[in-house]
Amino acid sequence: MEALIAFGAALLALRLAGRLAGRWRERRAPHLAAWSASLLAFAVASGALAWGAAAGWSNEAFRVYYLFGGLLTAALLGAGSLLLTGRRWAGAAALAYTGLAVGIAVAVPLTEPVGGSEIPDAAEHLDFWPARMAAVLGNSLGTLAVVGVALATARRRPLGNALVVAGVLTAAGGSALFGLGVAQTAVALAVAVVLLYAGIVARPRRS
């Protein structure tokens, strides 16, 4: 059952990422590409969660989960928010960071092998530098960018921005649910991705 819930969260995130990608193809707005990539990372992380729940956690499943969930999702979401405000440098920064994150996830050695049925604690398997430091920076700066842009543009998009912030907070809460198991984390991630998508596509308030 836990694997099915996580797999459902992955399918939901993948579907919403695809819809945002469709909007990007129509409008060619760079922030939509970054947001679509963020939800795609969300989907892959949820898929890795399902993988670990169904087959038991392995080094490979953990690396996929850490890369897409721990390193990329929040950072790409924040890049999308910055691109929305016209900061074109955020696109190049996001690409550079993504390359760095992939290198870290693939090459950094694990301090302990991964196993068991519970979601692995990164502190037990990765040194703080560089892997966990990159996650702290990516998540912190990405979240700050999302919340900062949401507050700065709240008058124009009050509902949409409130939903985006709620989605970010729900995703952060889902990360805190690791000790409660896969099912609770997967449900939190599914709720978070729905809130994020709803906030992203919400129409600005008419003046």
Coordinates of N, CA and C in Angstrom, one line a residue, residues 9-177:
A9 N 1.6 9.4 -6.1 CA 2.1 10.8 -6.0 C 3.0 11.1 -7.2
A10 N 3.8 10.1 -7.6 CA 4.7 10.3 -8.7 C 4.0 10.5 -10.0
L11 N 2.9 9.7 -10.2 CA 2.1 9.9 -11.4 C 1.4 11.3 -11.5
L12 N 0.9 11.7 -10.3 CA 0.3 13.0 -10.2 C 1.3 14.1 -10.5
A13 N 2.5 14.1 -9.9 CA 3.5 15.1 -10.2 C 3.9 15.1 -11.6
L14 N 4.0 13.9 -12.2 CA 4.4 13.8 -13.6 C 3.4 14.4 -14.5
R15 N 2.1 14.1 -14.2 CA 1.0 14.7 -15.1 C 1.0 16.2 -15.0
L16 N 1.2 16.8 -13.8 CA 1.2 18.2 -13.7 C 2.5 18.8 -14.3
A17 N 3.6 18.1 -14.2 CA 4.8 18.6 -14.9 C 4.6 18.7 -16.4
G18 N 3.9 17.7 -16.9 CA 3.6 17.6 -18.4 C 2.7 18.8 -18.8
R19 N 1.7 19.1 -17.9 CA 0.8 20.2 -18.3 C 1.6 21.6 -18.3
L20 N 2.5 21.7 -17.3 CA 3.3 22.9 -17.3 C 4.2 23.0 -18.5
A21 N 4.8 21.8 -18.9 CA 5.6 21.8 -20.1 C 4.8 22.2 -21.4
G22 N 3.6 21.8 -21.4 CA 2.7 22.2 -22.5 C 2.5 23.7 -22.6
R23 N 2.3 24.3 -21.4 CA 2.2 25.8 -21.3 C 3.5 26.4 -21.8
W24 N 4.6 25.8 -21.4 CA 5.9 26.4 -21.9 C 6.0 26.4 -23.4
R25 N 5.6 25.3 -24.0 CA 5.7 25.1 -25.4 C 4.9 26.2 -26.1
E26 N 3.7 26.5 -25.5 CA 2.9 27.5 -26.1 C 3.4 29.0 -25.9
R27 N 4.0 29.3 -24.8 CA 4.3 30.6 -24.5 C 5.8 30.9 -24.5
R28 N 6.6 29.8 -24.4 CA 8.1 29.9 -24.3 C 8.6 30.8 -23.2
A29 N 7.9 30.8 -22.1 CA 8.3 31.6 -20.9 C 9.2 30.7 -20.1
P30 N 10.5 31.2 -19.8 CA 11.5 30.4 -19.2 C 11.1 30.0 -17.8
H31 N 10.3 30.8 -17.0 CA 9.9 30.3 -15.7 C 9.0 29.1 -15.7
L32 N 8.2 28.9 -16.8 CA 7.4 27.7 -16.9 C 8.3 26.5 -17.1
A33 N 9.4 26.6 -17.9 CA 10.3 25.5 -18.0 C 10.9 25.1 -16.7
A34 N 11.3 26.1 -15.9 CA 11.9 25.8 -14.6 C 10.9 25.1 -13.7
W35 N 9.7 25.6 -13.7 CA 8.7 25.1 -12.8 C 8.3 23.6 -13.2
S36 N 8.3 23.4 -14.6 CA 8.0 22.1 -15.1 C 9.1 21.1 -14.7
A37 N 10.3 21.6 -14.8 CA 11.5 20.7 -14.4 C 11.4 20.4 -12.9
S38 N 11.0 21.4 -12.1 CA 10.9 21.2 -10.6 C 9.8 20.1 -10.3
L39 N 8.7 20.2 -11.0 CA 7.6 19.2 -10.7 C 8.1 17.8 -11.3
L40 N 8.8 17.8 -12.4 CA 9.4 16.6 -12.9 C 10.3 15.9 -11.9
A41 N 11.2 16.8 -11.2 CA 12.1 16.3 -10.2 C 11.2 15.7 -9.0
F42 N 10.2 16.4 -8.7 CA 9.2 16.0 -7.7 C 8.7 14.6 -8.0
A43 N 8.3 14.4 -9.3 CA 7.8 13.1 -9.7 C 8.8 12.0 -9.6
V44 N 10.1 12.3 -10.0 CA 11.1 11.2 -9.9 C 11.4 10.9 -8.5
A45 N 11.4 11.9 -7.6 CA 11.7 11.6 -6.2 C 10.6 10.8 -5.6
S46 N 9.3 11.0 -6.0 CA 8.2 10.2 -5.5 C 8.3 8.8 -6.1
G47 N 8.8 8.7 -7.3 CA 9.0 7.4 -7.9 C 10.1 6.6 -7.1
A48 N 11.1 7.3 -6.7 CA 12.2 6.6 -5.9 C 11.6 6.2 -4.6
L49 N 10.7 7.0 -4.0 CA 10.1 6.6 -2.8 C 9.3 5.3 -2.9
A50 N 8.6 5.2 -4.1 CA 7.8 4.0 -4.3 C 8.8 2.8 -4.5
W51 N 9.9 3.0 -5.2 CA 10.9 2.0 -5.4 C 11.4 1.5 -4.1
G52 N 11.8 2.4 -3.2 CA 12.3 2.0 -1.9 C 11.3 1.2 -1.1
A53 N 10.0 1.7 -1.2 CA 8.9 1.0 -0.4 C 8.6 -0.4 -0.9
A54 N 8.7 -0.5 -2.2 CA 8.3 -1.8 -2.9 C 9.5 -2.8 -2.8
A55 N 10.7 -2.4 -3.0 CA 11.8 -3.4 -3.1 C 12.8 -3.3 -2.0
G56 N 12.6 -2.3 -1.1 CA 13.6 -2.1 0.0 C 14.6 -1.1 -0.5
W57 N 15.1 -0.2 0.4 CA 16.0 0.8 0.0 C 17.4 0.3 -0.4
S58 N 17.9 0.8 -1.4 CA 19.3 0.4 -1.9 C 20.1 1.7 -2.1
N59 N 21.4 1.5 -2.3 CA 22.2 2.7 -2.6 C 21.7 3.5 -3.8
E60 N 21.2 2.8 -4.9 CA 20.8 3.4 -6.1 C 19.5 4.2 -5.9
A61 N 18.5 3.5 -5.2 CA 17.3 4.2 -4.9 C 17.5 5.5 -4.1
F62 N 18.4 5.4 -3.1 CA 18.7 6.5 -2.2 C 19.3 7.7 -3.0
R63 N 20.2 7.3 -3.9 CA 20.9 8.4 -4.7 C 19.9 9.1 -5.6
V64 N 18.9 8.4 -6.2 CA 17.9 9.0 -7.1 C 17.0 9.9 -6.2
Y65 N 16.6 9.4 -5.1 CA 15.7 10.1 -4.2 C 16.4 11.4 -3.7
Y66 N 17.7 11.3 -3.3 CA 18.4 12.4 -2.8 C 18.6 13.5 -3.9
L67 N 19.0 13.0 -5.1 CA 19.2 14.0 -6.2 C 18.0 14.8 -6.5
F68 N 16.9 14.1 -6.8 CA 15.7 14.8 -7.3 C 14.9 15.4 -6.2
G69 N 14.8 14.8 -5.0 CA 14.1 15.3 -4.0 C 14.8 16.3 -3.1
G70 N 16.1 15.8 -2.7 CA 16.8 16.6 -1.8 C 17.6 17.8 -2.4
L71 N 18.0 17.6 -3.7 CA 18.9 18.6 -4.3 C 18.2 19.5 -5.3
L72 N 17.3 19.0 -6.1 CA 16.8 19.7 -7.3 C 15.4 20.4 -7.1
T73 N 14.5 19.7 -6.5 CA 13.1 20.2 -6.5 C 13.0 21.7 -6.1
A74 N 13.4 22.0 -4.9 CA 13.2 23.3 -4.3 C 14.1 24.4 -5.1
A75 N 15.3 23.9 -5.5 CA 16.2 24.9 -6.2 C 15.6 25.3 -7.5
L76 N 15.0 24.3 -8.3 CA 14.4 24.6 -9.6 C 13.1 25.4 -9.4
L77 N 12.4 25.2 -8.4 CA 11.2 26.0 -8.1 C 11.6 27.4 -7.8
G78 N 12.6 27.6 -7.0 CA 13.1 29.0 -6.8 C 13.6 29.7 -8.0
A79 N 14.3 28.9 -8.9 CA 14.8 29.5 -10.1 C 13.6 30.0 -11.0
G80 N 12.5 29.2 -11.0 CA 11.3 29.6 -11.8 C 10.7 30.9 -11.2
S81 N 10.7 31.0 -9.9 CA 10.2 32.3 -9.3 C 11.0 33.5 -9.7
L82 N 12.4 33.3 -9.7 CA 13.2 34.4 -10.1 C 13.1 34.7 -11.5
L83 N 13.0 33.7 -12.4 CA 12.8 34.0 -13.8 C 11.5 34.7 -14.1
L84 N 10.4 34.4 -13.3 CA 9.2 35.1 -13.4 C 9.3 36.6 -13.2
T85 N 10.3 37.0 -12.4 CA 10.5 38.4 -12.1 C 11.5 39.1 -13.1
G86 N 11.9 38.3 -14.1 CA 12.8 38.9 -15.1 C 14.3 38.7 -14.9
R87 N 14.6 37.9 -13.9 CA 16.1 37.7 -13.5 C 16.6 36.6 -14.4
R88 N 17.0 36.9 -15.6 CA 17.4 35.9 -16.6 C 18.6 35.0 -16.1
W89 N 19.5 35.6 -15.3 CA 20.6 34.9 -14.8 C 20.2 33.7 -14.0
A90 N 19.0 33.6 -13.5 CA 18.6 32.5 -12.7 C 18.5 31.2 -13.5
G91 N 18.3 31.3 -14.8 CA 18.3 30.2 -15.7 C 19.6 29.5 -15.8
A92 N 20.7 30.4 -16.1 CA 22.0 29.8 -16.1 C 22.5 29.3 -14.8
A93 N 22.1 30.0 -13.7 CA 22.5 29.5 -12.4 C 21.9 28.1 -12.1
A94 N 20.6 28.0 -12.5 CA 19.9 26.7 -12.3 C 20.5 25.6 -13.1
L95 N 20.9 25.8 -14.3 CA 21.6 24.8 -15.1 C 22.9 24.4 -14.5
A96 N 23.7 25.4 -14.0 CA 25.0 25.1 -13.4 C 24.8 24.3 -12.1
Y97 N 23.8 24.7 -11.3 CA 23.6 24.0 -10.1 C 23.1 22.5 -10.4
T98 N 22.3 22.4 -11.4 CA 21.8 21.0 -11.7 C 22.9 20.1 -12.1
G99 N 23.9 20.6 -12.9 CA 25.1 19.8 -13.2 C 25.9 19.4 -12.0
L100 N 26.0 20.4 -11.1 CA 26.8 20.1 -9.9 C 26.0 19.1 -9.0
A101 N 24.7 19.2 -8.9 CA 23.9 18.3 -8.1 C 24.0 16.9 -8.7
V102 N 24.0 16.7 -10.0 CA 24.1 15.4 -10.6 C 25.4 14.8 -10.3
G103 N 26.5 15.6 -10.4 CA 27.8 15.1 -10.1 C 27.9 14.7 -8.6
I104 N 27.4 15.5 -7.7 CA 27.4 15.1 -6.3 C 26.7 13.8 -6.0
A105 N 25.5 13.7 -6.6 CA 24.6 12.5 -6.3 C 25.3 11.2 -6.9
V106 N 26.0 11.4 -8.0 CA 26.6 10.2 -8.6 C 27.9 9.8 -8.0
A107 N 28.7 10.8 -7.7 CA 30.1 10.6 -7.4 C 30.5 10.5 -5.9
V108 N 29.7 11.2 -5.1 CA 30.0 11.3 -3.6 C 29.8 9.9 -3.0
P109 N 30.8 9.4 -2.3 CA 30.7 8.1 -1.7 C 29.7 8.1 -0.5
L110 N 29.1 7.0 -0.3 CA 28.2 6.9 0.9 C 29.0 6.4 2.1
T111 N 28.8 7.0 3.2 CA 29.5 6.6 4.4 C 29.1 5.3 5.0
E112 N 27.8 4.9 4.7 CA 27.3 3.6 5.1 C 26.3 3.1 4.0
P113 N 26.3 1.8 3.7 CA 25.4 1.2 2.8 C 23.9 1.5 3.2
V114 N 23.1 1.6 2.2 CA 21.7 1.9 2.4 C 20.9 0.6 2.4
G115 N 20.0 0.4 3.3 CA 19.1 -0.7 3.3 C 17.9 -0.5 4.2
G116 N 17.1 -1.6 4.3 CA 15.9 -1.5 5.1 C 14.7 -1.0 4.4
S117 N 13.6 -0.8 5.1 CA 12.3 -0.3 4.5 C 11.9 1.1 4.8
E118 N 12.6 1.7 5.8 CA 12.3 3.1 6.2 C 13.1 4.1 5.3
I119 N 12.6 5.3 5.1 CA 13.3 6.3 4.3 C 14.6 6.6 4.9
P120 N 15.7 6.5 4.2 CA 17.0 6.7 4.8 C 17.2 8.1 5.2
D121 N 18.0 8.3 6.3 CA 18.4 9.6 6.8 C 19.7 10.0 6.2
A122 N 19.7 11.1 5.4 CA 20.9 11.5 4.7 C 22.1 11.6 5.6
A123 N 21.9 12.1 6.9 CA 23.0 12.3 7.8 C 23.7 11.0 8.1
E124 N 23.0 9.8 8.0 CA 23.6 8.6 8.3 C 24.4 8.0 7.1
H125 N 24.2 8.6 5.9 CA 24.9 8.0 4.7 C 25.7 8.9 3.9
L126 N 25.6 10.2 4.2 CA 26.4 11.2 3.4 C 27.1 12.2 4.4
D127 N 28.4 12.5 4.0 CA 29.1 13.5 4.8 C 28.4 14.9 4.5
F128 N 28.6 15.8 5.5 CA 28.0 17.1 5.3 C 28.5 17.9 4.1
W129 N 29.8 17.8 3.9 CA 30.5 18.4 2.7 C 30.9 17.3 1.7
P130 N 30.5 17.4 0.4 CA 29.7 18.5 -0.1 C 28.2 18.2 -0.3
A131 N 27.8 16.9 -0.1 CA 26.4 16.5 -0.4 C 25.3 17.2 0.4
R132 N 25.5 17.1 1.7 CA 24.4 17.7 2.5 C 24.4 19.2 2.5
M133 N 25.6 19.8 2.4 CA 25.7 21.2 2.3 C 25.0 21.7 1.0
A134 N 25.2 21.0 -0.1 CA 24.5 21.4 -1.4 C 23.0 21.4 -1.2
A135 N 22.5 20.4 -0.5 CA 21.1 20.3 -0.3 C 20.6 21.4 0.6
V136 N 21.3 21.7 1.6 CA 20.9 22.8 2.5 C 20.9 24.1 1.7
L137 N 21.9 24.4 0.9 CA 21.9 25.7 0.2 C 20.8 25.7 -0.9
G138 N 20.7 24.6 -1.6 CA 19.7 24.5 -2.7 C 18.3 24.7 -2.2
N139 N 18.0 24.0 -1.1 CA 16.7 24.1 -0.5 C 16.4 25.4 0.1
S140 N 17.4 26.0 0.9 CA 17.2 27.2 1.6 C 17.1 28.4 0.6
L141 N 18.0 28.5 -0.4 CA 17.9 29.6 -1.4 C 16.7 29.4 -2.3
G142 N 16.3 28.2 -2.7 CA 15.1 28.0 -3.5 C 13.9 28.4 -2.7
T143 N 13.8 28.0 -1.5 CA 12.6 28.4 -0.7 C 12.5 29.9 -0.5
L144 N 13.7 30.5 -0.2 CA 13.7 31.9 0.0 C 13.2 32.7 -1.2
A145 N 13.7 32.2 -2.4 CA 13.3 32.8 -3.7 C 11.8 32.7 -3.9
V146 N 11.2 31.5 -3.6 CA 9.8 31.3 -3.8 C 9.0 32.2 -2.9
V147 N 9.3 32.2 -1.6 CA 8.6 33.0 -0.6 C 8.8 34.5 -0.9
G148 N 10.0 34.9 -1.2 CA 10.3 36.3 -1.4 C 9.5 36.8 -2.6
V149 N 9.5 36.1 -3.7 CA 8.8 36.5 -4.9 C 7.3 36.5 -4.6
A150 N 6.8 35.5 -3.9 CA 5.4 35.4 -3.6 C 5.0 36.6 -2.8
L151 N 5.8 37.0 -1.8 CA 5.4 38.2 -1.0 C 5.5 39.5 -1.8
A152 N 6.5 39.6 -2.7 CA 6.6 40.8 -3.5 C 5.5 41.0 -4.5
T153 N 4.9 39.9 -4.9 CA 3.9 40.0 -5.9 C 2.5 39.6 -5.4
A154 N 2.4 39.6 -4.1 CA 1.1 39.1 -3.4 C -0.1 39.9 -3.8
R155 N 0.1 41.2 -4.0 CA -1.1 42.0 -4.4 C -1.6 41.7 -5.7
R156 N -0.7 41.3 -6.7 CA -1.2 40.9 -8.0 C -1.7 39.5 -8.1
R157 N -1.2 38.6 -7.3 CA -1.6 37.2 -7.4 C -1.8 36.7 -5.9
P158 N -2.7 37.2 -5.2 CA -2.9 36.8 -3.8 C -3.2 35.3 -3.6
L159 N -4.1 34.8 -4.4 CA -4.5 33.4 -4.2 C -3.4 32.4 -4.7
G160 N -2.9 32.7 -5.9 CA -1.8 31.9 -6.5 C -0.6 31.8 -5.6
N161 N -0.2 33.0 -5.1 CA 1.1 33.0 -4.3 C 0.8 32.3 -3.0
A162 N -0.3 32.5 -2.4 CA -0.6 31.8 -1.1 C -0.6 30.3 -1.3
L163 N -1.1 29.8 -2.5 CA -1.1 28.3 -2.7 C 0.4 27.8 -2.9
V164 N 1.2 28.6 -3.6 CA 2.6 28.2 -3.8 C 3.3 28.1 -2.5
V165 N 3.1 29.1 -1.7 CA 3.8 29.1 -0.4 C 3.3 27.9 0.5
A166 N 2.0 27.7 0.4 CA 1.4 26.5 1.1 C 2.0 25.2 0.6
G167 N 2.2 25.1 -0.7 CA 2.8 23.9 -1.3 C 4.3 23.7 -0.8
V168 N 5.0 24.8 -0.8 CA 6.4 24.7 -0.3 C 6.5 24.3 1.1
L169 N 5.6 24.8 2.0 CA 5.6 24.5 3.4 C 5.1 23.0 3.6
T170 N 4.2 22.6 2.7 CA 3.7 21.2 2.8 C 4.8 20.2 2.4
A171 N 5.6 20.6 1.4 CA 6.7 19.7 1.0 C 7.7 19.7 2.0
A172 N 8.0 20.8 2.7 CA 9.0 20.8 3.8 C 8.5 19.9 4.9
G173 N 7.2 20.0 5.2 CA 6.6 19.2 6.2 C 6.7 17.7 5.9
G174 N 6.5 17.4 4.6 CA 6.6 16.0 4.2 C 8.0 15.5 4.4
S175 N 9.0 16.3 4.2 CA 10.4 15.9 4.5 C 10.6 15.6 6.0
A176 N 9.8 16.3 6.9 CA 9.9 16.1 8.3 C 9.2 14.8 8.7
L177 N 8.4 14.2 7.8 CA 7.6 13.0 8.2 C 8.4 11.7 8.0

